[in-house]
Coordinates of C-alpha atoms in Angstrom, one line a residue:
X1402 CA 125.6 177.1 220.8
X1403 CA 123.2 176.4 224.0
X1404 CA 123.4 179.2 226.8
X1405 CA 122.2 177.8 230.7
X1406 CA 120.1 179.6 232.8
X1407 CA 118.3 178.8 236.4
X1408 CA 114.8 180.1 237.2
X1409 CA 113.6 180.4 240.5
X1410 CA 109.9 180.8 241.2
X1411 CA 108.1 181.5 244.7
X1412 CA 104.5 181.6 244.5
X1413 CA 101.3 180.6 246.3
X1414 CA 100.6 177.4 245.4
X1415 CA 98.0 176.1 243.3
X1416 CA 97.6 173.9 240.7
X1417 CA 99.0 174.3 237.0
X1418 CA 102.7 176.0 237.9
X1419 CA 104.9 173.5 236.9
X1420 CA 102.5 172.6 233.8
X1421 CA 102.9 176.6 232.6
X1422 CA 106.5 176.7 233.3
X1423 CA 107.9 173.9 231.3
X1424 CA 104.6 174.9 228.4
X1425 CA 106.8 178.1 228.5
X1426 CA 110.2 176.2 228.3
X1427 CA 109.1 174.4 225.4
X1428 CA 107.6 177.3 223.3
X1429 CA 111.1 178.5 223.6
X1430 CA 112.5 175.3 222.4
X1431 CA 114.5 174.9 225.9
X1432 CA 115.8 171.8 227.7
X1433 CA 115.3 170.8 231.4
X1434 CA 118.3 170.1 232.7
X1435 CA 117.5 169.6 236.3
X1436 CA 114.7 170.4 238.1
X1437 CA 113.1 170.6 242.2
X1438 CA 110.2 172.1 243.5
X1439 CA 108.7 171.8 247.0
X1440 CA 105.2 173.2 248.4
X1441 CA 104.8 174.6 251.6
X1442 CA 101.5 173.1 253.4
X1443 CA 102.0 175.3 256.4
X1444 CA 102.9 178.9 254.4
X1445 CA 101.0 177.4 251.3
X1446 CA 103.2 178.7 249.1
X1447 CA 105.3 176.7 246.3
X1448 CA 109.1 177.3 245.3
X1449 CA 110.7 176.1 242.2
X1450 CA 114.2 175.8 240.7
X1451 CA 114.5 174.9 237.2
X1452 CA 117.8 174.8 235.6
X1453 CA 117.7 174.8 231.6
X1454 CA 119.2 175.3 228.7
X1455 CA 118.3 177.5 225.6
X1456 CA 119.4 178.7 221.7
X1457 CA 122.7 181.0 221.7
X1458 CA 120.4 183.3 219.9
X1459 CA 117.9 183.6 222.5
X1460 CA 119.3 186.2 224.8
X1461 CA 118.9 186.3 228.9
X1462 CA 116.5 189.4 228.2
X1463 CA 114.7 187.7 225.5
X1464 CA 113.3 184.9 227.9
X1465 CA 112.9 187.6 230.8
X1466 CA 110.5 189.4 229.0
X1467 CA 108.9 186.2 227.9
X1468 CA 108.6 185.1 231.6
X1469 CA 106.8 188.1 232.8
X1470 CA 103.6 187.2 231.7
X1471 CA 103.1 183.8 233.4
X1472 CA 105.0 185.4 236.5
X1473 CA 102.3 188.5 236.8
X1474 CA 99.7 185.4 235.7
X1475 CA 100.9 183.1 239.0
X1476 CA 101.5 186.1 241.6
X1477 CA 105.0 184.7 240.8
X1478 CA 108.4 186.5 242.9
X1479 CA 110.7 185.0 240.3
X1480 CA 114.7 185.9 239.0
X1481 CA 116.3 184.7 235.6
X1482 CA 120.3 184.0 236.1
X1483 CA 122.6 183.1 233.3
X1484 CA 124.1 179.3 235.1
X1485 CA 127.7 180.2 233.8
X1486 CA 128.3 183.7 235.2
X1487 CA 130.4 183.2 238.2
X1488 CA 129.1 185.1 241.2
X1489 CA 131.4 188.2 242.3
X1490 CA 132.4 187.7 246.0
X1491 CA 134.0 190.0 248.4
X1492 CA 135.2 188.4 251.6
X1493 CA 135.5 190.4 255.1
X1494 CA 137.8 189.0 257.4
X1495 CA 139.5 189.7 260.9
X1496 CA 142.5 187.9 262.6
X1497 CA 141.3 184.2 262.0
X1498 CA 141.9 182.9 258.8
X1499 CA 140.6 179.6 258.4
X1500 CA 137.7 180.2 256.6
X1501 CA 139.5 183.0 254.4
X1502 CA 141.8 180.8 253.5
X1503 CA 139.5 177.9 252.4
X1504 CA 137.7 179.9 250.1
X1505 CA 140.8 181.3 248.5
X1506 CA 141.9 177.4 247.8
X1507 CA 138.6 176.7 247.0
X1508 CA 137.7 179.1 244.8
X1509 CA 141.3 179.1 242.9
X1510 CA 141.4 175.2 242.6
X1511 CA 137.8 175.7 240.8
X1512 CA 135.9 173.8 243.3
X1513 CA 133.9 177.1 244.0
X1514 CA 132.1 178.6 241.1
X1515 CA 133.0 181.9 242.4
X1516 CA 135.1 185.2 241.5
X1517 CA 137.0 187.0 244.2
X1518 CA 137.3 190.1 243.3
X1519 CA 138.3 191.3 247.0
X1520 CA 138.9 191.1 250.4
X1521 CA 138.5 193.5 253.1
X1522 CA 139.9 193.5 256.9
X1523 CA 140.1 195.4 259.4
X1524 CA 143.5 194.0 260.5
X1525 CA 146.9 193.7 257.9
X1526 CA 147.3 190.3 259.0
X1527 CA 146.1 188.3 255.7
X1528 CA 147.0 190.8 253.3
X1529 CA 149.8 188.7 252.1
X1530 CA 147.6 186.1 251.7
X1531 CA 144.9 187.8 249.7
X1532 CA 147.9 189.0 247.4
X1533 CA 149.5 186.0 246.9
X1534 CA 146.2 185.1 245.5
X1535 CA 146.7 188.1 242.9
X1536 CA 143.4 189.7 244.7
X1537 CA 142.9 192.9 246.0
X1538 CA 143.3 193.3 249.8
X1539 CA 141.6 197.0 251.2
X1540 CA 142.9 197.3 254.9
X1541 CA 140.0 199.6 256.8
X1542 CA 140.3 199.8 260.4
X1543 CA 137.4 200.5 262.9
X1544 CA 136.6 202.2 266.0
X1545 CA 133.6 202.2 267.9
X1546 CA 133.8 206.2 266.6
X1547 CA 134.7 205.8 263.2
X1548 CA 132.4 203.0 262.5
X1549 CA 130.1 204.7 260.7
X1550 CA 132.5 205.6 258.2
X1551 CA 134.1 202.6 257.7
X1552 CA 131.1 201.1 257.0
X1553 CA 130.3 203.5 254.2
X1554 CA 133.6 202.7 252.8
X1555 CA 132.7 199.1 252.9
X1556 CA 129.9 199.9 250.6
X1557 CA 131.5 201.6 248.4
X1558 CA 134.1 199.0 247.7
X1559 CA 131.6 196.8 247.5
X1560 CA 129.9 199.3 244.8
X1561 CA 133.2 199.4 243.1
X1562 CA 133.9 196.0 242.7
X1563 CA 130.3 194.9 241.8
X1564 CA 129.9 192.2 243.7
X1565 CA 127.2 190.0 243.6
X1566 CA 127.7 188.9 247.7
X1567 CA 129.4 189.7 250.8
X1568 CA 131.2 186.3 253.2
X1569 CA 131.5 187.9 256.6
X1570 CA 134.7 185.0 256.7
X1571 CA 135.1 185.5 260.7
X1572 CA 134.3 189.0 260.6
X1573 CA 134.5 190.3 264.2
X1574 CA 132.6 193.3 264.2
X1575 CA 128.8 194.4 265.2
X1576 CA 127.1 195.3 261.9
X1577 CA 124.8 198.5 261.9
X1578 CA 121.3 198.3 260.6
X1579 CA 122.0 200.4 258.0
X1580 CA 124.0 198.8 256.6
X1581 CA 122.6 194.8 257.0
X1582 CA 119.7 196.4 255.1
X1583 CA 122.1 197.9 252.0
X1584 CA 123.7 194.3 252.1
X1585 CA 119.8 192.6 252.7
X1586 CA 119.8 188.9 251.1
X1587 CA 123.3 189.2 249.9
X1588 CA 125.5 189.1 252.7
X1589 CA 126.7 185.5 254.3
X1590 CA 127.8 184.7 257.8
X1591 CA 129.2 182.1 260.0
X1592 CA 129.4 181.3 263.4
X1593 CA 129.8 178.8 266.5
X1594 CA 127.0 176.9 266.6
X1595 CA 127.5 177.6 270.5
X1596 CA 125.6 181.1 270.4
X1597 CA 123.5 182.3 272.6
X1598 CA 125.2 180.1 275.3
X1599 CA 128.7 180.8 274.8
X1600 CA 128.8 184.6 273.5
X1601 CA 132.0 186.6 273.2
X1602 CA 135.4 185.6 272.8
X1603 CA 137.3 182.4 273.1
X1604 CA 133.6 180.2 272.6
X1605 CA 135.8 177.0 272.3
X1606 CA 137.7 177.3 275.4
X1607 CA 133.8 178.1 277.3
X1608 CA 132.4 175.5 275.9
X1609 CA 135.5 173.1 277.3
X1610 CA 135.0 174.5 280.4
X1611 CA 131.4 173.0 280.5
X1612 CA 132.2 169.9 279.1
X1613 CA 130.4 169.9 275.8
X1614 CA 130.0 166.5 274.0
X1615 CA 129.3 168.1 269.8
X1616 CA 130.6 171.3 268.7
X1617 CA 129.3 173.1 265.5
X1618 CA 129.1 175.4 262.9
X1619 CA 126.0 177.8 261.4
X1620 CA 126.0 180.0 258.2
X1621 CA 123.4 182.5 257.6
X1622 CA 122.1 185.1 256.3
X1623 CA 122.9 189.0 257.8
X1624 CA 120.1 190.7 259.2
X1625 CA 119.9 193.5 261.5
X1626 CA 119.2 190.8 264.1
X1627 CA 122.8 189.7 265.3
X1628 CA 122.7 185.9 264.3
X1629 CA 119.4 185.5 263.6
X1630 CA 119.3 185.9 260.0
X1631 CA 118.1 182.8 258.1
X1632 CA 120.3 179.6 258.1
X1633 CA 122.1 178.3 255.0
X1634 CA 124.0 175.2 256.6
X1635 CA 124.8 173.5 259.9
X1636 CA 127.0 170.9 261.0
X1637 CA 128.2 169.4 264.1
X1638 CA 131.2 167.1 265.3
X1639 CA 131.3 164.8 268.2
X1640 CA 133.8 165.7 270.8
X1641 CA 134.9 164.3 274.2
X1642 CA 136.7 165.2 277.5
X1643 CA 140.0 164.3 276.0
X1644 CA 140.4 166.7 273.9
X1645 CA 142.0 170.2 275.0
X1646 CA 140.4 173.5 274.4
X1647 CA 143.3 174.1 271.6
X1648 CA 142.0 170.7 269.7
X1649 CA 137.8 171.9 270.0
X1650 CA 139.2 175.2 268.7
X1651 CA 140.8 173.3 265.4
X1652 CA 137.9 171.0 265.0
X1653 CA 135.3 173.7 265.6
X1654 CA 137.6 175.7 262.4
X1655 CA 137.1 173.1 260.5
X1656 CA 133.6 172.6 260.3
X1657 CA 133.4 176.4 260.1
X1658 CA 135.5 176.2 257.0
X1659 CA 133.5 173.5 255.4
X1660 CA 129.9 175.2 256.4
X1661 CA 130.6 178.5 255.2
X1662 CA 132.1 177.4 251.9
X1663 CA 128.9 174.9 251.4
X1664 CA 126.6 177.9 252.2
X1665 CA 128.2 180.0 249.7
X1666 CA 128.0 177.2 246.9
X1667 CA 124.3 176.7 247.9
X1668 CA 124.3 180.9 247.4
X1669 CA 125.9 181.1 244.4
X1670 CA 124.1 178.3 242.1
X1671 CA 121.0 179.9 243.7
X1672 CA 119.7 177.0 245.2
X1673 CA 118.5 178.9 248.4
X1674 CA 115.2 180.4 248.2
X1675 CA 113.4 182.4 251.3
X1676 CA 110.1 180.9 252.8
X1677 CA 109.5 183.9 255.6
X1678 CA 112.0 183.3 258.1
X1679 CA 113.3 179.9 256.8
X1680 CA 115.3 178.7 253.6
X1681 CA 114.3 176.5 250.8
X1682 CA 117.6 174.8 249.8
X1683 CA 117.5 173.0 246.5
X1684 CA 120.2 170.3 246.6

């Protein structure tokens, strides 16, 4: 029996990485079943994702402990994940459901390697969708006073269901610092691609208004900045002055849908690595 794992490596770079990685690999009798790297001239650092398979016997420990060495060796920020663990996902949603909804078909129908093991609103009006699913569905209204609170309760559920990340699925609320740092490099928005220029509600009916020609979509990472984290995935569509503000609204859901769902998937197989402010996304 072979067991899968992925490595992920971010060093500086300098000669001889790959060569000790795969030197390692093959002392453990493993098999390179894909593999991308890329160095960074301008940060001069070097990422690495190398997907491979092992002996059952060999356990996910086993070739941790094996690994620290040439990581300590290499100035090496590096993580180990077993390939056919499904990621845990929670999903927080408000009153649009497109995106929800997507990821509920998506991850079902087993296009999405992911478990949802929750999701959380601040609003009832999906609960009978979440439960038709045969998942969880924790209803936690918010106030600009009770905010605080709420938010802890977030964390806990999150706690309690152990998961892995967090898909802010058209979540309309402001996110405290506090607690974009307690969900730091594991918590997944998306947005209009519109922002800053059309802020606030109803973006697709501003952005008729001044006659846009593409509309888009951007999934990122949460930070404490509000939609500034790190971007996953963008896309755009082409648009015209035919269209109503009702039809930019269903085109702009669409590409929201796809983008988020994308971003999670690049997540998830942990393809996404951070190079300061920007990603490293191994297709």
């Amino acid at each position: 029996m072979q067991n899968d794992y992925i490595l992920t490596v971010s060093c500086p770079d300098r000669t001889g990485i790959v060569h000790a990685v795969s030197g390692l690999l093959l002392e453990l009798n493993g098999n390179i079943l894909d593999s991308q790297q890329f160095g960074d001239e301008e940060t001069e650092r070097f990422f690495l994702r190398v997907h491979f398979s092992v002996d059952g016997d060999l356990s996910q420990d086993d070739i941790h402990l094996k690994f620290i060495p040439l990581g300590e060796q290499f100035n090496m920020t590096w993580k180990l994940y077993d390939a056919r663990k499904k990621a845990r996902v929670l999903i927080m949603v408000s009153k649009q459901g497109h995106c929800l909804n997507d990821l509920l078909f998506r991850a079902n129908s087993g296009s999405l390697p992911i478990e949802i093991v929750a999701v959380l609103s601040n609003h009832r009006d999906f609960e009978r969708l979440a439960t038709g699913y045969g998942i969880p569905f924790h209803y936690l209204p918010v106030t600009p006073d009770t905010k605080a609170e709420q938010e802890k309760q977030v964390l806990a559920l999150v706690e309690n269901h152990k998961a892995d990340v967090v898909v802010l699925a058209r979540y309309m609320q402001i996110l405290s610092d506090r607690f974009c740092r307690a969900l730091e490099g594991r918590a997944i928005n998306i947005h209009h691609s519109f922002l800053p220029s059309f802020k606030g509600a109803r973006p697709y009916h501003q952005a008729h208004a001044r006659g846009v020609k593409i509309i888009g979509a951007t999934a990122h990472y949460v930070t404490a900045d509000l939609d500034e984290g790190p971007i996953i995935a963008q896309d755009i569509e082409q648009v015209d002055h035919t269209m109503s503000a009702n039809e930019l609204t269903r085109v702009g859901s669409d590409i929201e849908s796809l983008v988020l769902s994308r971003a999670v998937k690049y997540h998830v197989e942990h393809r996404i690595l951070l190079n300061n402010h920007r990603t490293i996304i191994f297709r």
